[in-house]
Amino acid sequence: MGGVLVAGCGGGEDTAGARKAGDSVSGGYPVAVTDCTGARTTFSAAPKKIVTSNASSLELLLRLGAGDKVIGTGFPPGKGTLPGALDTEAQKVTVLGRTVIPKEKLLGSGADLYIDTFASMGSMGGGGMGDAPTEEEFTAAGIKHTYLKSTACAAANKKPVTDLSAVEADITSLGAVTGTGAKAKQLVAGMRAKVDAVQKAVGGTGESERPTYFFFDYDAGTKQPTVVCNRQVANAVITLAGARNAFADCDGDYKQVGWEDVIAKNPDWIQLGVRDRGSEAANEKAFDEAEKWLRSHSATKGLKAVEEGHFVRIGSEQTTIAGVGNAGTVEKIAKALHPGKVG
């Protein structure tokens, strides 16, 4: 499946002699990146003005040290979502849209690269508040339009996502494109070290011995739960941590179900998935609210995990948004579920 980026406007470019994304960390150009459909885009030089569709691609660029190239974003990360200096840098990025960036604002942004994470979300690809720009319009505006493989292509995967290879491929390709390949290699190595340590401890656990695990997306609404299916990166995080995603039998990334479906699964563990509130105190309050709801609601108070107090307090972003933090979440879940095996 090669690299990570979908070439939205790569047709007609001469890619002869271009390096593949993973060939070198030296920052040499031209660099070619290949998407999950086999399309290829060549970059003759590092982009200078990047717009990101949401926080996931923005975070990857910030971690790579390419944040100075970002001139705007949609769906900006909440204050405090990212650690330390990354959060400070993220808050300085111009917000072109609190949700999807309006079409005209995106095309008139002056960007030379738009990194899109919404291919699986239909019209959200470039303008959920109107028509998304066509590839011809991107080209006319001088904007290369690319997708993150770990998010945009996830729902179209032919099989369940059970590892973080797509996230690693995103990092590698973005590193090659922005000339930060050495940092990309370092980030991927750090992720692999954490995941490998967990796999050494619990990777051989038999399927029947793995506890079932329900990601409770509290902020998505409690009237009808939204669950993570087997094409979502959270499925990989849960699987790598030595657990079984309670809704791994649903193909796709997300699905709305009824509480009767959750009751039928009767999970061993429940993750209180709340989005970052900006401070540790505010986050703890949100976790408390989610737990209280499960303990008091007639449909959930009798669940095995609720009765046994098997709650995992890890935020939504580092679980469901593809990024470097996924590896740390694998580690945290594994420590909670397998305390005797994972230190």
Tab-separated table of C-alpha atoms in Angstrom:
chain	number	residue	atom	x	y	z
A	1	MET	CA	0.000	0.000	0.000
A	2	GLY	CA	3.079	2.214	-0.128
A	3	GLY	CA	2.957	5.678	1.353
A	4	VAL	CA	0.162	7.572	2.890
A	5	LEU	CA	-1.011	10.537	0.952
A	6	VAL	CA	-3.730	10.466	-1.673
A	7	ALA	CA	-2.682	12.449	-4.715
A	8	GLY	CA	-5.616	14.699	-5.346
A	9	CYS	CA	-3.955	16.618	-8.151
A	10	GLY	CA	-0.870	14.605	-8.995
A	11	GLY	CA	-1.747	13.770	-12.575
A	12	GLY	CA	0.584	14.896	-15.309
A	13	GLU	CA	3.678	15.296	-13.166
A	14	ASP	CA	6.927	13.642	-14.152
A	15	THR	CA	7.723	11.252	-11.325
A	16	ALA	CA	10.734	9.616	-12.968
A	17	GLY	CA	13.625	9.393	-10.551
A	18	ALA	CA	11.603	10.564	-7.564
A	19	ARG	CA	12.422	9.021	-4.223
A	20	LYS	CA	9.702	7.046	-2.474
A	21	ALA	CA	8.638	8.399	0.911
A	22	GLY	CA	10.439	5.761	2.947
A	23	ASP	CA	13.634	5.599	0.895
A	24	SER	CA	15.542	8.336	2.662
A	25	VAL	CA	15.420	10.564	5.704
A	26	SER	CA	17.797	13.130	4.198
A	27	GLY	CA	15.088	15.463	2.937
A	28	GLY	CA	16.137	15.076	-0.702
A	29	TYR	CA	13.722	15.944	-3.502
A	30	PRO	CA	11.816	15.108	-5.567
A	31	VAL	CA	9.799	12.856	-3.246
A	32	ALA	CA	6.891	10.685	-4.383
A	33	VAL	CA	4.145	9.510	-2.045
A	34	THR	CA	1.591	6.855	-2.883
A	35	ASP	CA	-1.901	6.502	-1.471
A	36	CYS	CA	-4.073	3.543	-0.558
A	37	THR	CA	-5.509	3.405	-4.072
A	38	GLY	CA	-2.121	3.401	-5.759
A	39	ALA	CA	-2.232	7.046	-6.888
A	40	ARG	CA	1.079	8.865	-6.626
A	41	THR	CA	2.027	12.512	-6.121
A	42	THR	CA	5.491	13.998	-6.512
A	43	PHE	CA	6.812	16.947	-4.531
A	44	SER	CA	9.747	18.746	-6.165
A	45	ALA	CA	10.318	20.766	-2.988
A	46	ALA	CA	8.909	21.023	0.524
A	47	PRO	CA	5.523	22.794	0.694
A	48	LYS	CA	5.765	26.247	2.258
A	49	LYS	CA	2.116	26.967	3.102
A	50	ILE	CA	0.086	24.046	4.436
A	51	VAL	CA	-3.555	24.021	5.503
A	52	THR	CA	-4.785	21.091	7.624
A	53	SER	CA	-8.399	19.947	7.690
A	54	ASN	CA	-8.350	19.120	11.386
A	55	ALA	CA	-6.305	18.528	14.521
A	56	SER	CA	-4.945	15.107	13.542
A	57	SER	CA	-2.869	16.263	10.584
A	58	LEU	CA	-1.946	19.464	12.414
A	59	GLU	CA	-0.605	17.493	15.368
A	60	LEU	CA	1.517	15.247	13.142
A	61	LEU	CA	3.094	18.278	11.477
A	62	LEU	CA	3.767	19.914	14.833
A	63	ARG	CA	5.420	16.770	16.177
A	64	LEU	CA	7.556	16.562	13.045
A	65	GLY	CA	8.771	20.103	13.586
A	66	ALA	CA	6.986	21.378	10.487
A	67	GLY	CA	4.497	23.569	12.325
A	68	ASP	CA	6.031	26.726	10.874
A	69	LYS	CA	4.719	25.636	7.468
A	70	VAL	CA	1.080	25.520	8.625
A	71	ILE	CA	-0.879	28.665	7.748
A	72	GLY	CA	-4.337	27.514	8.809
A	73	THR	CA	-6.541	24.689	10.029
A	74	GLY	CA	-10.104	23.526	10.429
A	75	PHE	CA	-11.405	21.691	13.527
A	76	PRO	CA	-8.658	23.225	15.712
A	77	PRO	CA	-7.458	21.262	18.757
A	78	GLY	CA	-8.919	22.460	22.052
A	79	LYS	CA	-6.612	24.353	24.368
A	80	GLY	CA	-4.639	21.865	26.445
A	81	THR	CA	-5.323	18.935	24.109
A	82	LEU	CA	-1.658	18.719	23.094
A	83	PRO	CA	1.201	18.586	25.595
A	84	GLY	CA	3.296	21.603	26.558
A	85	ALA	CA	5.023	23.458	23.761
A	86	LEU	CA	2.969	21.658	21.105
A	87	ASP	CA	-0.210	23.134	22.580
A	88	THR	CA	1.300	26.631	22.600
A	89	GLU	CA	2.293	26.263	18.949
A	90	ALA	CA	-1.094	24.796	17.966
A	91	GLN	CA	-2.983	27.712	19.500
A	92	LYS	CA	-1.052	30.146	17.285
A	93	VAL	CA	-2.239	28.509	14.050
A	94	THR	CA	-4.877	30.548	12.215
A	95	VAL	CA	-8.322	28.945	12.470
A	96	LEU	CA	-9.933	28.955	9.023
A	97	GLY	CA	-12.971	27.066	10.263
A	98	ARG	CA	-14.138	25.863	13.680
A	99	THR	CA	-15.468	22.843	11.805
A	100	VAL	CA	-15.012	22.228	8.071
A	101	ILE	CA	-13.188	25.053	6.312
A	102	PRO	CA	-15.577	26.875	3.935
A	103	LYS	CA	-14.775	26.167	0.290
A	104	GLU	CA	-13.948	29.715	-0.768
A	105	LYS	CA	-11.802	30.334	2.296
A	106	LEU	CA	-9.844	27.150	1.632
A	107	LEU	CA	-9.288	27.883	-2.070
A	108	GLY	CA	-8.308	31.473	-1.289
A	109	SER	CA	-5.980	30.593	1.583
A	110	GLY	CA	-2.794	30.784	-0.463
A	111	ALA	CA	-1.868	27.238	0.534
A	112	ASP	CA	0.279	25.037	-1.675
A	113	LEU	CA	-0.808	21.861	0.158
A	114	TYR	CA	-4.094	20.879	1.811
A	115	ILE	CA	-3.938	17.801	4.038
A	116	ASP	CA	-7.398	16.262	4.232
A	117	THR	CA	-8.591	13.652	6.712
A	118	PHE	CA	-12.233	13.394	5.698
A	119	ALA	CA	-12.466	11.227	2.572
A	120	SER	CA	-14.595	8.686	4.389
A	121	MET	CA	-16.978	11.416	5.498
A	122	GLY	CA	-18.365	12.346	2.091
A	123	SER	CA	-18.868	16.064	1.604
A	124	MET	CA	-16.691	16.857	4.612
A	125	GLY	CA	-13.710	16.386	2.295
A	126	GLY	CA	-13.463	20.100	1.733
A	127	GLY	CA	-16.724	21.793	2.492
A	128	GLY	CA	-19.308	20.179	4.716
A	129	MET	CA	-21.058	23.554	4.735
A	130	GLY	CA	-21.325	23.491	0.958
A	131	ASP	CA	-19.806	21.748	-2.017
A	132	ALA	CA	-16.277	20.434	-1.556
A	133	PRO	CA	-13.732	21.884	-3.988
A	134	THR	CA	-13.226	19.769	-7.083
A	135	GLU	CA	-9.760	18.561	-7.980
A	136	GLU	CA	-9.827	21.027	-10.887
A	137	GLU	CA	-10.514	23.860	-8.434
A	138	PHE	CA	-7.664	22.738	-6.176
A	139	THR	CA	-5.344	22.653	-9.187
A	140	ALA	CA	-6.481	26.086	-10.383
A	141	ALA	CA	-5.742	27.472	-6.921
A	142	GLY	CA	-2.270	25.916	-6.947
A	143	ILE	CA	-3.089	23.576	-4.068
A	144	LYS	CA	-2.022	19.953	-3.907
A	145	HIS	CA	-4.857	18.058	-2.214
A	146	THR	CA	-3.783	15.044	-0.182
A	147	TYR	CA	-5.403	12.667	2.298
A	148	LEU	CA	-4.148	11.040	5.479
A	149	LYS	CA	-4.271	7.291	4.971
A	150	SER	CA	-4.855	6.402	8.609
A	151	THR	CA	-8.074	8.404	8.735
A	152	ALA	CA	-9.387	9.247	5.279
A	153	CYS	CA	-8.910	5.754	3.891
A	154	ALA	CA	-9.697	3.806	7.047
A	155	ALA	CA	-13.378	3.124	6.427
A	156	ALA	CA	-12.589	1.768	2.957
A	157	ASN	CA	-10.118	-0.807	4.253
A	158	LYS	CA	-10.818	-4.348	3.126
A	159	LYS	CA	-10.078	-5.804	6.542
A	160	PRO	CA	-10.047	-4.754	10.212
A	161	VAL	CA	-7.350	-2.349	11.388
A	162	THR	CA	-5.317	-4.192	14.012
A	163	ASP	CA	-1.996	-2.331	13.984
A	164	LEU	CA	-0.617	1.191	13.686
A	165	SER	CA	1.140	0.720	10.343
A	166	ALA	CA	-1.075	3.306	8.608
A	167	VAL	CA	-0.257	5.893	11.277
A	168	GLU	CA	3.439	5.117	10.911
A	169	ALA	CA	3.107	5.453	7.137
A	170	ASP	CA	1.448	8.861	7.598
A	171	ILE	CA	4.339	10.043	9.733
A	172	THR	CA	6.951	8.689	7.321
A	173	SER	CA	5.345	10.260	4.263
A	174	LEU	CA	4.687	13.624	5.890
A	175	GLY	CA	8.284	13.604	7.079
A	176	ALA	CA	9.514	12.972	3.540
A	177	VAL	CA	7.241	15.644	2.060
A	178	THR	CA	8.195	18.326	4.600
A	179	GLY	CA	11.893	17.483	4.804
A	180	THR	CA	11.637	16.214	8.384
A	181	GLY	CA	12.369	12.562	7.635
A	182	ALA	CA	14.863	12.140	10.461
A	183	LYS	CA	12.297	13.276	13.030
A	184	ALA	CA	9.698	11.005	11.424
A	185	LYS	CA	12.004	8.035	11.816
A	186	GLN	CA	12.532	8.939	15.483
A	187	LEU	CA	8.786	9.244	16.159
A	188	VAL	CA	8.003	5.908	14.496
A	189	ALA	CA	10.804	4.185	16.434
A	190	GLY	CA	9.412	5.557	19.696
A	191	MET	CA	5.922	4.297	18.880
A	192	ARG	CA	7.196	0.864	17.936
A	193	ALA	CA	9.233	0.547	21.129
A	194	LYS	CA	6.133	1.099	23.278
A	195	VAL	CA	3.894	-1.199	21.251
A	196	ASP	CA	6.550	-3.922	20.982
A	197	ALA	CA	6.993	-3.952	24.761
A	198	VAL	CA	3.251	-4.427	25.237
A	199	GLN	CA	3.113	-7.098	22.560
A	200	LYS	CA	5.932	-8.995	24.224
A	201	ALA	CA	3.900	-9.027	27.439
A	202	VAL	CA	0.346	-9.656	26.199
A	203	GLY	CA	0.519	-10.255	22.443
A	204	GLY	CA	0.272	-13.999	22.871
A	205	THR	CA	-2.886	-13.838	24.994
A	206	GLY	CA	-5.521	-16.117	23.507
A	207	GLU	CA	-8.668	-14.574	22.061
A	208	SER	CA	-10.916	-16.080	24.734
A	209	GLU	CA	-8.622	-14.766	27.477
A	210	ARG	CA	-8.716	-11.193	26.237
A	211	PRO	CA	-11.224	-9.002	28.120
A	212	THR	CA	-13.929	-7.344	26.049
A	213	TYR	CA	-13.634	-3.585	25.849
A	214	PHE	CA	-16.201	-0.868	25.113
A	215	PHE	CA	-15.124	2.643	24.127
A	216	PHE	CA	-17.873	4.851	25.587
A	217	ASP	CA	-17.876	8.048	23.529
A	218	TYR	CA	-19.559	10.168	26.185
A	219	ASP	CA	-19.281	13.407	24.210
A	220	ALA	CA	-20.951	11.896	21.134
A	221	GLY	CA	-24.188	11.712	23.112
A	222	THR	CA	-25.768	9.252	25.509
A	223	LYS	CA	-29.194	8.870	23.931
A	224	GLN	CA	-27.830	6.618	21.206
A	225	PRO	CA	-24.224	5.465	21.678
A	226	THR	CA	-21.681	5.849	18.890
A	227	VAL	CA	-19.256	2.932	18.853
A	228	VAL	CA	-15.870	2.408	17.202
A	229	CYS	CA	-15.897	-0.351	14.620
A	230	ASN	CA	-13.076	-2.465	13.249
A	231	ARG	CA	-11.819	0.038	10.636
A	232	GLN	CA	-11.244	2.791	13.222
A	233	VAL	CA	-7.745	3.278	14.653
A	234	ALA	CA	-9.180	2.693	18.146
A	235	ASN	CA	-9.775	-0.931	17.124
A	236	ALA	CA	-6.035	-1.315	16.582
A	237	VAL	CA	-5.251	0.414	19.885
A	238	ILE	CA	-7.609	-1.900	21.782
A	239	THR	CA	-6.363	-5.025	20.017
A	240	LEU	CA	-2.685	-4.202	20.543
A	241	ALA	CA	-3.388	-3.606	24.249
A	242	GLY	CA	-4.508	-7.207	24.664
A	243	ALA	CA	-8.265	-6.648	24.630
A	244	ARG	CA	-11.203	-7.316	22.297
A	245	ASN	CA	-13.148	-4.376	20.914
A	246	ALA	CA	-16.747	-5.146	21.902
A	247	PHE	CA	-17.882	-3.882	18.495
A	248	ALA	CA	-15.146	-5.383	16.342
A	249	ASP	CA	-17.874	-7.213	14.432
A	250	CYS	CA	-19.062	-4.004	12.751
A	251	ASP	CA	-17.322	-3.077	9.490
A	252	GLY	CA	-16.526	0.606	9.061
A	253	ASP	CA	-15.148	3.251	11.398
A	254	TYR	CA	-18.108	4.430	13.496
A	255	LYS	CA	-21.674	3.246	13.980
A	256	GLN	CA	-24.642	4.312	16.060
A	257	VAL	CA	-26.211	1.471	18.018
A	258	GLY	CA	-28.792	1.105	20.773
A	259	TRP	CA	-28.057	0.577	24.446
A	260	GLU	CA	-29.615	-2.853	24.074
A	261	ASP	CA	-26.657	-3.689	21.801
A	262	VAL	CA	-24.181	-2.620	24.478
A	263	ILE	CA	-26.078	-4.644	27.084
A	264	ALA	CA	-25.888	-7.691	24.804
A	265	LYS	CA	-22.092	-7.292	24.615
A	266	ASN	CA	-21.817	-6.817	28.421
A	267	PRO	CA	-18.168	-5.670	28.246
A	268	ASP	CA	-15.523	-6.499	30.848
A	269	TRP	CA	-14.025	-3.007	30.649
A	270	ILE	CA	-15.305	0.419	29.618
A	271	GLN	CA	-13.161	3.352	28.534
A	272	LEU	CA	-14.619	6.694	29.560
A	273	GLY	CA	-13.931	8.463	26.294
A	274	VAL	CA	-14.189	12.195	26.956
A	275	ARG	CA	-12.569	14.943	24.940
A	276	ASP	CA	-9.916	17.113	26.519
A	277	ARG	CA	-11.402	19.976	28.536
A	278	GLY	CA	-8.182	21.986	28.753
A	279	SER	CA	-7.014	21.104	32.261
A	280	GLU	CA	-6.486	18.043	34.428
A	281	ALA	CA	-9.179	19.147	36.864
A	282	ALA	CA	-11.725	19.707	34.092
A	283	ASN	CA	-10.856	16.352	32.557
A	284	GLU	CA	-11.330	14.526	35.855
A	285	LYS	CA	-14.703	16.210	36.264
A	286	ALA	CA	-15.726	14.994	32.792
A	287	PHE	CA	-14.558	11.450	33.568
A	288	ASP	CA	-16.577	11.585	36.798
A	289	GLU	CA	-19.668	12.689	34.877
A	290	ALA	CA	-19.306	9.860	32.350
A	291	GLU	CA	-18.861	7.273	35.098
A	292	LYS	CA	-21.799	8.663	37.074
A	293	TRP	CA	-23.995	8.444	33.983
A	294	LEU	CA	-23.144	4.778	33.464
A	295	ARG	CA	-23.707	3.964	37.153
A	296	SER	CA	-27.072	5.713	37.290
A	297	HIS	CA	-28.618	4.914	33.915
A	298	SER	CA	-31.044	1.999	34.045
A	299	ALA	CA	-29.693	0.489	30.831
A	300	THR	CA	-26.061	0.446	31.920
A	301	LYS	CA	-25.832	0.211	35.705
A	302	GLY	CA	-26.100	-3.587	35.549
A	303	LEU	CA	-23.250	-4.038	33.080
A	304	LYS	CA	-20.428	-6.226	34.321
A	305	ALA	CA	-17.806	-3.508	33.866
A	306	VAL	CA	-19.932	-0.981	35.748
A	307	GLU	CA	-20.657	-3.309	38.670
A	308	GLU	CA	-16.966	-4.203	38.960
A	309	GLY	CA	-15.761	-0.618	38.521
A	310	HIS	CA	-13.678	-1.560	35.492
A	311	PHE	CA	-13.310	1.914	34.015
A	312	VAL	CA	-10.344	3.236	32.051
A	313	ARG	CA	-9.870	7.004	32.104
A	314	ILE	CA	-8.159	7.900	28.852
A	315	GLY	CA	-9.260	10.777	26.632
A	316	SER	CA	-10.887	10.338	23.245
A	317	GLU	CA	-8.305	12.127	21.112
A	318	GLN	CA	-5.327	9.849	21.748
A	319	THR	CA	-7.547	6.815	21.172
A	320	THR	CA	-9.634	7.655	18.118
A	321	ILE	CA	-7.471	10.242	16.316
A	322	ALA	CA	-4.578	8.663	14.447
A	323	GLY	CA	-1.300	9.973	15.781
A	324	VAL	CA	1.830	9.441	17.835
A	325	GLY	CA	-0.255	9.290	21.023
A	326	ASN	CA	-1.918	6.039	19.943
A	327	ALA	CA	1.123	4.049	21.086
A	328	GLY	CA	0.962	5.589	24.546
A	329	THR	CA	-2.733	4.700	24.757
A	330	VAL	CA	-1.928	1.065	23.910
A	331	GLU	CA	0.472	1.100	26.852
A	332	LYS	CA	-2.017	2.710	29.251
A	333	ILE	CA	-4.863	0.327	28.396
A	334	ALA	CA	-2.594	-2.695	28.682
A	335	LYS	CA	-1.385	-1.586	32.131
A	336	ALA	CA	-4.975	-1.223	33.323
A	337	LEU	CA	-6.183	-4.557	31.940
A	338	HIS	CA	-3.040	-6.649	32.492
A	339	PRO	CA	-1.362	-5.156	35.579
A	340	GLY	CA	0.540	-8.336	36.343
A	341	LYS	CA	2.042	-8.544	32.870
A	342	VAL	CA	2.617	-4.942	31.830
A	343	GLY	CA	4.667	-2.808	34.174
